[in-house]
Coordinates of C-alpha atoms in Angstrom, one line a residue:
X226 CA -48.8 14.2 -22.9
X227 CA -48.4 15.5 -26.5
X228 CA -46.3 13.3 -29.0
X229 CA -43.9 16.4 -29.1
X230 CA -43.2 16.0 -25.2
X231 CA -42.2 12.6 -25.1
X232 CA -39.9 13.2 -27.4
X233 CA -38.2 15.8 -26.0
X234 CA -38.2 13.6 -22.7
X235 CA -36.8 10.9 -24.6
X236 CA -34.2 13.1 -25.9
X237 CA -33.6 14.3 -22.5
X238 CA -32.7 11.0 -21.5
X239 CA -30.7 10.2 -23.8
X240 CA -28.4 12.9 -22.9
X241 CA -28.0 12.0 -19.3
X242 CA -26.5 8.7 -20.4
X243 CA -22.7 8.3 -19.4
X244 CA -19.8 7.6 -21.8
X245 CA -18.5 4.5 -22.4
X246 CA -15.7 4.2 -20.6
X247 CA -12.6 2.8 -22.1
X248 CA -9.8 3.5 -20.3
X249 CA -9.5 -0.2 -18.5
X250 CA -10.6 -2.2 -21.7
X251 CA -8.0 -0.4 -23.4
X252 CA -5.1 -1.6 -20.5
X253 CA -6.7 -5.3 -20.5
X254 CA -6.6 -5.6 -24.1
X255 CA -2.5 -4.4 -24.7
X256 CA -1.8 -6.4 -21.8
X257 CA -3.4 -9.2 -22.6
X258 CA -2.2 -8.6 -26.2
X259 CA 1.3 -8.6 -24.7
X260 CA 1.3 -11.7 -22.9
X261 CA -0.2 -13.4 -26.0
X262 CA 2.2 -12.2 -28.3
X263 CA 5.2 -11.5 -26.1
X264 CA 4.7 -14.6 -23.5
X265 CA 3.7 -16.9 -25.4
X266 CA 4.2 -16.8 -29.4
X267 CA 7.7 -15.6 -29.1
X268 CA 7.9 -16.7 -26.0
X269 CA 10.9 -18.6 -24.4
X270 CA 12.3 -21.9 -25.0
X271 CA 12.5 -24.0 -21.4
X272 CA 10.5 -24.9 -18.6
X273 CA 9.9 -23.1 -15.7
X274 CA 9.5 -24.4 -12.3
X275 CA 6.9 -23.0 -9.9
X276 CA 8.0 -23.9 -6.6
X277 CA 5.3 -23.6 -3.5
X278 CA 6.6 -26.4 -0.8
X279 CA 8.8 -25.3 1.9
X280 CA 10.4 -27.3 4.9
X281 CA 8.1 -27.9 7.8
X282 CA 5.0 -27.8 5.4
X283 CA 2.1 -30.0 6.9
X284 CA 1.8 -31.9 3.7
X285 CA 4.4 -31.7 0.6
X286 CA 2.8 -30.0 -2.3
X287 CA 5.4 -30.8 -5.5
X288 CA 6.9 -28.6 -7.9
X289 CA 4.7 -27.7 -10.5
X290 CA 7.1 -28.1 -14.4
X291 CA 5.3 -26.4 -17.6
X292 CA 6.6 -25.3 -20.8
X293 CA 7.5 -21.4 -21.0
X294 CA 5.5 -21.5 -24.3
X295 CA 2.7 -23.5 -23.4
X296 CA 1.8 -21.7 -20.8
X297 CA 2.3 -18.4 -22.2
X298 CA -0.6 -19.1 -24.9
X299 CA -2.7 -20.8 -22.7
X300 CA -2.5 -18.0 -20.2
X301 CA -2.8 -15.2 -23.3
X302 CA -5.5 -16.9 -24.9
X303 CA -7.3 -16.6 -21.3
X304 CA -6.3 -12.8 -21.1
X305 CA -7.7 -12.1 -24.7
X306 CA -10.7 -14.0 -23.7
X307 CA -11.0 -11.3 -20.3
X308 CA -10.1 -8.3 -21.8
X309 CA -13.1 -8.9 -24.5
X310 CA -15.6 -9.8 -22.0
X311 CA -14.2 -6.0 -20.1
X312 CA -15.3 -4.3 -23.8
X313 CA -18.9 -6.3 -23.8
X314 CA -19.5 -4.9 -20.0
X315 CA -17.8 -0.9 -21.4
X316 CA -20.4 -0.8 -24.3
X317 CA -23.2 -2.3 -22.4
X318 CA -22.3 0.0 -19.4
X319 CA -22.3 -2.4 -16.9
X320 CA -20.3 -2.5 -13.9
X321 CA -18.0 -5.6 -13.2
X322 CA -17.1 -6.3 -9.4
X323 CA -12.9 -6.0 -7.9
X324 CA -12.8 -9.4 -8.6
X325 CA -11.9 -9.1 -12.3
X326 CA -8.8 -6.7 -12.3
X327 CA -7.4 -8.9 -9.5
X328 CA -8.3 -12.3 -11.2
X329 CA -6.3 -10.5 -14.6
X330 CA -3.5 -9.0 -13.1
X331 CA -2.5 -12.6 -11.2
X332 CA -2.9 -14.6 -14.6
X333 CA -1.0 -11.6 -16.1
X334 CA 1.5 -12.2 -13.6
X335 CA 2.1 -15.8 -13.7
X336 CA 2.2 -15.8 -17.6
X337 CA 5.2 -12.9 -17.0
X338 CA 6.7 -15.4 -14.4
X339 CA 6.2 -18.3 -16.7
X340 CA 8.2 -16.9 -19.5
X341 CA 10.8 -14.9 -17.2
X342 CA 11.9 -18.3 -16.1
X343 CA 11.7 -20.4 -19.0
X344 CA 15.1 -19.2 -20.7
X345 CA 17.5 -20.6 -18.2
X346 CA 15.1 -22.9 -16.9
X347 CA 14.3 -21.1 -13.9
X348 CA 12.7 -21.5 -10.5
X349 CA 10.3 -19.3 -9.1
X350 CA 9.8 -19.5 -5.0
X351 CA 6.2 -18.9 -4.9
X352 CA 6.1 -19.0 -1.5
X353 CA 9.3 -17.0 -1.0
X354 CA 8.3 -14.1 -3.0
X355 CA 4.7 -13.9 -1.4
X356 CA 6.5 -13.7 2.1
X357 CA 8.6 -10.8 0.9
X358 CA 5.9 -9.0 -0.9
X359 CA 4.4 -8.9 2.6
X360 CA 8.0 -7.9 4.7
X361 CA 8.2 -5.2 2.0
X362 CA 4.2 -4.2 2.2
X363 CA 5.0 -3.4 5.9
X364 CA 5.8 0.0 6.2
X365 CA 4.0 1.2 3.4
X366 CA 0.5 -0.7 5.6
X367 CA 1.5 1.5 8.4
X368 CA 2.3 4.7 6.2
X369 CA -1.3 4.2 4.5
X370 CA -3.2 3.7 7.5
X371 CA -1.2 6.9 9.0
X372 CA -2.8 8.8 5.7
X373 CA -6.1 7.6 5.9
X374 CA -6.5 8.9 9.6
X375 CA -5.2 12.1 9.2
X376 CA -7.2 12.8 6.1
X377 CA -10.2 11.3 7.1
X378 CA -10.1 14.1 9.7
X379 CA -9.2 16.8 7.8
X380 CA -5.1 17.1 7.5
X381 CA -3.1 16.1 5.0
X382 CA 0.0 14.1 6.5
X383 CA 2.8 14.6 3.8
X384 CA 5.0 14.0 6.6
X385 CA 4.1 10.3 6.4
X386 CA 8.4 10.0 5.2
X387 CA 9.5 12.0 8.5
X388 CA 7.1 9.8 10.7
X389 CA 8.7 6.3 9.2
X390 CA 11.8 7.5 9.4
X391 CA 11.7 8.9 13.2
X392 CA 10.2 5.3 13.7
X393 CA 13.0 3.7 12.5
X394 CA 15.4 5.5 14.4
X395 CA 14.3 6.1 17.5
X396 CA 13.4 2.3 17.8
X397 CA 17.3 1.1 16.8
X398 CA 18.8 3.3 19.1
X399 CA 16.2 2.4 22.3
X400 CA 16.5 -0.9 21.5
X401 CA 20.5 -1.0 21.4
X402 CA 20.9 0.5 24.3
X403 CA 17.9 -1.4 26.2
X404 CA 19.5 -4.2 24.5
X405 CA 16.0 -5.0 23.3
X406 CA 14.0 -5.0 20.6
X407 CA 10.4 -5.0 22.2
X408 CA 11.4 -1.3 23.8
X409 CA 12.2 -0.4 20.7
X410 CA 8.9 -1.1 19.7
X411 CA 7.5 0.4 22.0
X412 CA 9.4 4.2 21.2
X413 CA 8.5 3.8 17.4
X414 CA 5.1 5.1 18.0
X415 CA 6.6 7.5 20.1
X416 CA 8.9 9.0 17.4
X417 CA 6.1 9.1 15.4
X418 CA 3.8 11.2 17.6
X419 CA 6.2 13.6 17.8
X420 CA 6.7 14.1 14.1
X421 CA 2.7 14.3 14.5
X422 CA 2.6 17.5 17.3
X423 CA 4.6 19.7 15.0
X424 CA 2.3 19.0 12.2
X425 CA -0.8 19.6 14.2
X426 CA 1.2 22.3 15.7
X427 CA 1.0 24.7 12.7
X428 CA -1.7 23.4 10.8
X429 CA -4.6 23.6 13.1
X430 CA -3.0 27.0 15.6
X431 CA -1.2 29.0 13.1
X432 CA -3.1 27.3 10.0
X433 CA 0.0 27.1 7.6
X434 CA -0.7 25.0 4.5
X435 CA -0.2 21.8 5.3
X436 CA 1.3 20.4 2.6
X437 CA 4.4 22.6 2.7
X438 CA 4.5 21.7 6.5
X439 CA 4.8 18.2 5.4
X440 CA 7.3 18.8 3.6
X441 CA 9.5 20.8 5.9
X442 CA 9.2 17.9 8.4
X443 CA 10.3 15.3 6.2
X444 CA 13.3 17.6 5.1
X445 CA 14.0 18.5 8.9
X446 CA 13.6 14.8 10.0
X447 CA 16.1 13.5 7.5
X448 CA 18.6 16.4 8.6
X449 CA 18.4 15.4 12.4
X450 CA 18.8 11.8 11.9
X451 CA 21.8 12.4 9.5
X452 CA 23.3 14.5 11.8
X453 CA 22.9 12.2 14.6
X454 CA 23.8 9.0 13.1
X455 CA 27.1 10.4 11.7
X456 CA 27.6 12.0 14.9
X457 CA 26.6 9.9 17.7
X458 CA 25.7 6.4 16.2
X459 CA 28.7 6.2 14.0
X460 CA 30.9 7.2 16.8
X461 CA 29.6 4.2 19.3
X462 CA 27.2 2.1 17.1
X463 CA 27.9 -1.1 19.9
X464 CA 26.3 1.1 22.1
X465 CA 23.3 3.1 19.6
X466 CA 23.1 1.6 16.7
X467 CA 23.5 -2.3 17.1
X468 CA 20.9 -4.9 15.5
X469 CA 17.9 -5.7 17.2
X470 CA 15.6 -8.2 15.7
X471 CA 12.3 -9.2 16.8
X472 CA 11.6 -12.9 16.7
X473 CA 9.6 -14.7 14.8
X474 CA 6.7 -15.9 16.6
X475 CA 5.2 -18.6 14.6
X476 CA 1.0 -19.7 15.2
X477 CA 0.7 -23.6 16.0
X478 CA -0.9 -25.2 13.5
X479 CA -1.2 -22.4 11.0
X480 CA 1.6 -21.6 10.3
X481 CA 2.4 -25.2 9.1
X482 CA -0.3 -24.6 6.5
X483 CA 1.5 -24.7 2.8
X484 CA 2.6 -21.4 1.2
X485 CA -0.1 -19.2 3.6
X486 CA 1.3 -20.4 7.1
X487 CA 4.8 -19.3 6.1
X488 CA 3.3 -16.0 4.4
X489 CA 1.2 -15.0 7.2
X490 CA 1.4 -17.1 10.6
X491 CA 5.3 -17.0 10.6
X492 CA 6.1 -13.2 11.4
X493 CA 6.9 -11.3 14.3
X494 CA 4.8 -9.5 16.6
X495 CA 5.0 -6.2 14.2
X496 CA 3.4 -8.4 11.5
X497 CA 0.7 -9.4 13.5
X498 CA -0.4 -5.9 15.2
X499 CA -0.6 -4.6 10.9
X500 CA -3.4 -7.0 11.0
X501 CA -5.1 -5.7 13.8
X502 CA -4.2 -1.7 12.6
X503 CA -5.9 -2.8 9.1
X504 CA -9.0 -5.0 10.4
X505 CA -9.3 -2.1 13.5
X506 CA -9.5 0.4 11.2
X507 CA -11.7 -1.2 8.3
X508 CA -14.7 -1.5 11.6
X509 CA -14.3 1.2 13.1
X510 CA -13.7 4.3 10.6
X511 CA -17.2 3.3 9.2
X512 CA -19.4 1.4 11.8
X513 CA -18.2 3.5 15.7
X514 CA -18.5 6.7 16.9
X515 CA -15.3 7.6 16.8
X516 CA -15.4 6.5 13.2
X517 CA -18.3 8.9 12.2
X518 CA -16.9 12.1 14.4
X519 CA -13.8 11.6 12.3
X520 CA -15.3 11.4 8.9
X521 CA -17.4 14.2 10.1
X522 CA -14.8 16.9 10.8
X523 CA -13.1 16.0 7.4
X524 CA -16.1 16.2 5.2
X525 CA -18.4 18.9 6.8
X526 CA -16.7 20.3 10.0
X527 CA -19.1 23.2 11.2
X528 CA -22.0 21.0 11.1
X529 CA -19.8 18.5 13.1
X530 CA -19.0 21.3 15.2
X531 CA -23.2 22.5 15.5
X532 CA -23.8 19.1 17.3
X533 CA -20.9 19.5 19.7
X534 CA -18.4 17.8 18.2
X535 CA -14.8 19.7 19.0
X536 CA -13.5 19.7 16.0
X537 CA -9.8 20.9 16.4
X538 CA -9.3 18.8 18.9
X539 CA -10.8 15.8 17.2
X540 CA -8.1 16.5 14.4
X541 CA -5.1 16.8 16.6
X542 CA -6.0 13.4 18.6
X543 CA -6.4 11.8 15.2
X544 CA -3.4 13.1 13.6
X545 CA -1.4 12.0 16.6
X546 CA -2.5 8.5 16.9
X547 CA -1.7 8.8 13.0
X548 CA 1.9 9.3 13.1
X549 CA 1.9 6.7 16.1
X550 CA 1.0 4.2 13.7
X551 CA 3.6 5.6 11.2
X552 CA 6.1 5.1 13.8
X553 CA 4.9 1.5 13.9
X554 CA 6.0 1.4 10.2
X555 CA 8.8 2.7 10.5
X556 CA 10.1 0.1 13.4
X557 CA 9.9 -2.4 10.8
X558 CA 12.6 -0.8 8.9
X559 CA 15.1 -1.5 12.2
X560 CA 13.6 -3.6 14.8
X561 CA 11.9 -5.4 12.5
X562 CA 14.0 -6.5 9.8
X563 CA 16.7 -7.0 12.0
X564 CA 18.9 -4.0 10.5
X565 CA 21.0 -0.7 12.2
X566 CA 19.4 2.3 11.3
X567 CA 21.0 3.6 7.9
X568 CA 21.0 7.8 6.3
X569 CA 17.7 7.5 5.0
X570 CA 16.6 4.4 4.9
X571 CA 12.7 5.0 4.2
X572 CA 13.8 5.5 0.8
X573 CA 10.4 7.5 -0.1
X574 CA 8.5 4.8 1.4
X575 CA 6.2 7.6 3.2
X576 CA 5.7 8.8 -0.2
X577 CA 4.5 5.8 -1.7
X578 CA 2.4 4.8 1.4
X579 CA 0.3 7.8 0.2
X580 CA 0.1 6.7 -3.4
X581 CA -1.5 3.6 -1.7
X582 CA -3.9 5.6 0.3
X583 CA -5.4 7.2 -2.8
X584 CA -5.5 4.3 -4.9
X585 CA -7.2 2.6 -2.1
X586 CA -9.8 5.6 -2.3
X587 CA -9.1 6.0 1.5
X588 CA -10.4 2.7 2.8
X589 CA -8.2 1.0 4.8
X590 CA -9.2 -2.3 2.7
X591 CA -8.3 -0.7 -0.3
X592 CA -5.1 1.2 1.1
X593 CA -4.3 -2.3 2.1
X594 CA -4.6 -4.1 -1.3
X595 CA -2.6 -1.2 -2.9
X596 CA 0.7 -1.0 -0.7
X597 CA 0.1 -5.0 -1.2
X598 CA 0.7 -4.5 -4.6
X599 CA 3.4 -2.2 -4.5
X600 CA 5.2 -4.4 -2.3
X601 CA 4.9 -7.3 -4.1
X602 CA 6.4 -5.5 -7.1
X603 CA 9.5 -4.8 -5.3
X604 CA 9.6 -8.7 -4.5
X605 CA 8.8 -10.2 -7.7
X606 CA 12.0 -7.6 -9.2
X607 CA 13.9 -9.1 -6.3
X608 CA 13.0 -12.2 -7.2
X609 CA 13.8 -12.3 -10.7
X610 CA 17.5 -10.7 -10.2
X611 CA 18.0 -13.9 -8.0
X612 CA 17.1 -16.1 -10.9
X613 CA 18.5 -14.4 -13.7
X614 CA 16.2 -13.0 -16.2
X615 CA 16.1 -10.8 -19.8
X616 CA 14.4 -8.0 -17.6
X617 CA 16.8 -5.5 -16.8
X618 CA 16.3 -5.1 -12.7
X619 CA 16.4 -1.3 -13.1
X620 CA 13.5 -1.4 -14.9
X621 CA 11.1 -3.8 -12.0
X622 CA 12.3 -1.8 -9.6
X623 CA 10.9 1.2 -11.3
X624 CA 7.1 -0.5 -11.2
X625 CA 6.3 0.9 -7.9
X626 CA 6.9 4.7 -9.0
X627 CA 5.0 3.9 -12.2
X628 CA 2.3 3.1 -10.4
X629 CA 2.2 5.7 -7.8
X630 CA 2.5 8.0 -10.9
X631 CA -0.8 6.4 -12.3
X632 CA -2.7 6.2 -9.3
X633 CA -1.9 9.8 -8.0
X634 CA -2.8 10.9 -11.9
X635 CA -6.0 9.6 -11.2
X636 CA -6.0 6.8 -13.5
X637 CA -7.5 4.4 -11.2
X638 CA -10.6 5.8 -11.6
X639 CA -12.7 8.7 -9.7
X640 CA -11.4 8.8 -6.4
X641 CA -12.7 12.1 -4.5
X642 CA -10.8 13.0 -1.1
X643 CA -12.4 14.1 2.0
X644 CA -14.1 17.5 1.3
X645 CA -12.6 19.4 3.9
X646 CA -9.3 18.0 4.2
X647 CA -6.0 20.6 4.4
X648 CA -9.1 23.3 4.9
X649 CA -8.2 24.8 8.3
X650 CA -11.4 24.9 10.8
X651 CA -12.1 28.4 12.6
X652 CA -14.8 28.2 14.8

């Protein structure tokens, strides 16, 4: 090999070699910039007082006091220290594991939290705002998993909306009549199926696009509840529309565990089948047979289809069991919280459900993490209104949209949906 030659193979290589890239060292270092600055050296005069015990704990953990300002430098200087390490691993190209943006974003948190409460010496219920980041995570659990299914087979379910909100309401009004909240249950996934055979209906027979079929069944869905509810419900809501709550079913033992026994062994039965859903669904989309047909028939359906694998029929039964599991979500919006159904009262949760379905690169462990954080957004703006803080409310409960926007924008990184999905199959 000729001196010439190695260099142009050199230079070859040298070509190949990806960009740094920036975009995340760039975020860590305002915000950490932010809560250095902004946190603590402004900061807020005051203490603030983290507050994790609640009754019927196993053991008493006390409040934990610290000064708004302390702990807004000692938590900024922490930040600065991560968001340079994030520009050493950029320029050296290495890769740095899902640990890191979750270990920043809870110090970024607490330092926010920290000086939030530190004007009027405020309290933050730890354990109270992790339990409603969870209620509120519900629905949007239920919408991703719906997502995931569907696309993972090949159709896009923008009807995820339509399918929480038949959910909701045909579980109210089964369960006022039945008097019971366990039938209502029950018809959620019903209500949802249904939403589910139209879809399938048009997309996979008459192959209309199926994002504007999503769209139709989210507006028709909304108009026939409306209609009903101001007709019927309103009319006799003892009868249709009463509240029906499921009870809490607390697990012995755990559930006396501090702050994580209340979060996640005190729920009702609703709570409890979203963990097997997620769990179900993180095994057995990647390690079954049924997993590996599915993925099949929405990345490379005729060679699915060249080994005998029906793949219409595969899509329909997917897409169905889909929007029973949106159906689920949408009981929790009745039944589940305890409320009568109400004009609307998904409030774009669908939409956001599939925000958390791409940001979570349709994994149901990432999906999961995703509507997490959405949800605990909505809490921690909840939470703050309670205590009075500088924050205008308006403005937290705007974090969920802004980062739906992000993550649909693509600025979580590369994410790269199933090749055939929305592609009709004709055999």
């Amino acid at each position: 090999m000729t001196a010439q030659t190695v260099e142009t193979t050199s230079s070859t290589h040298a070509k190949v070699v990806a960009p740094i890239a920036w975009k995340f060292p760039i975020v860590y270092s305002i915000l950490a910039l932010v809560s250095f600055v902004f946190f603590g050296l402004i900061g807020r005069d005051g203490e603030t007082t983290f507050r994790v015990a609640s009754g019927g704990d196993l053991f008493a953990i006390p409040d934990l006091v610290v000064s708004s300002t302390a702990a807004g430098l000692t938590l900024g200087i922490l930040l600065v220290i991560m968001a340079a390490v994030s520009v050493y691993v950029a320029m050296r190209r290495l890769s740095i594991g899902s640990w890191f943006p979750m270990l920043f974003g809870i110090l970024f948190v607490l330092s926010f939290l920290a000086w939030a409460g530190g004007g009027s010496g405020g309290v933050i219920p730890l354990t109270t705002l992790l339990a409603g980041a969870l209620a509120l995570s519900v629905p949007l659990i239920f919408g991703a998993m719906c997502g995931l299914v569907g696309e993972r087979s090949g159709i896009i379910n923008i009807a995820i909306e339509g399918q929480l909100l038949a959910g909701a309401f045909l579980a109210a009004v089964v369960a006022s009549v039945v008097k019971n909240p366990y039938a209502g249950l029950l018809a959620a996934p019903i209500a949802g199926a249904l939403v589910a055979v139209i879809l399938t209906f048009f997309a996979v027979k008459y192959w209309v696009n199926q994002i504007i079929i999503g769209v139709v069944l989210n507006v028709l869905v909304v108009g026939v509840t409306s209609f009903l509810y101001s007709t019927v419900l309103t009319e006799d809501p003892g009868l249709w529309n009463s509240r029906q709550k499921l009870p809490d079913l607390p697990i012995p033992l755990l559930s006396d565990i501090p702050v994580l026994g209340r979060v996640l062994f005190d729920q009702n039965i609703l709570v409890y089948i979203m963990y097997v859903v997620v769990i179900a669904l993180q095994i057995f989309v990647f390690r079954s047979k049924w997993g590996l047909r599915m993925r099949a028939v929405g990345e490379h359906p005729k060679a699915a289809d060249t080994v005998g694998i029906k793949v219409n029929l595969t899509r329909v039964r997917n897409t169905l069991l889909a929007g029973a599991i949106a159906g689920l979500g949408g009981a929790f919006f009745t039944v589940g919280s305890g409320l009568a159904f109400g004009k609307e009262m998904s409030a774009g949760q669908g939409y956001i459900a599939l925000a958390a379905m791409i940001l979570g690169k349709w994994n149901p462990k990432g999906a999961l993490m995703a509507a997490l954080l959405f949800g605990f957004s909505k809490s921690l703006g909840n939470t703050l209104q309670s205590i009075g803080t500088p924050v205008a409310n308006e403005l937290l409960l705007m974090l969920p949209y802004i980062v739906t926007v992000f993550a649909v924008a693509g600025f979580v990184g590369r994410v790269r949906p199933p090749a055939a999905e929305g592609v009709p199959y004709v055999k």
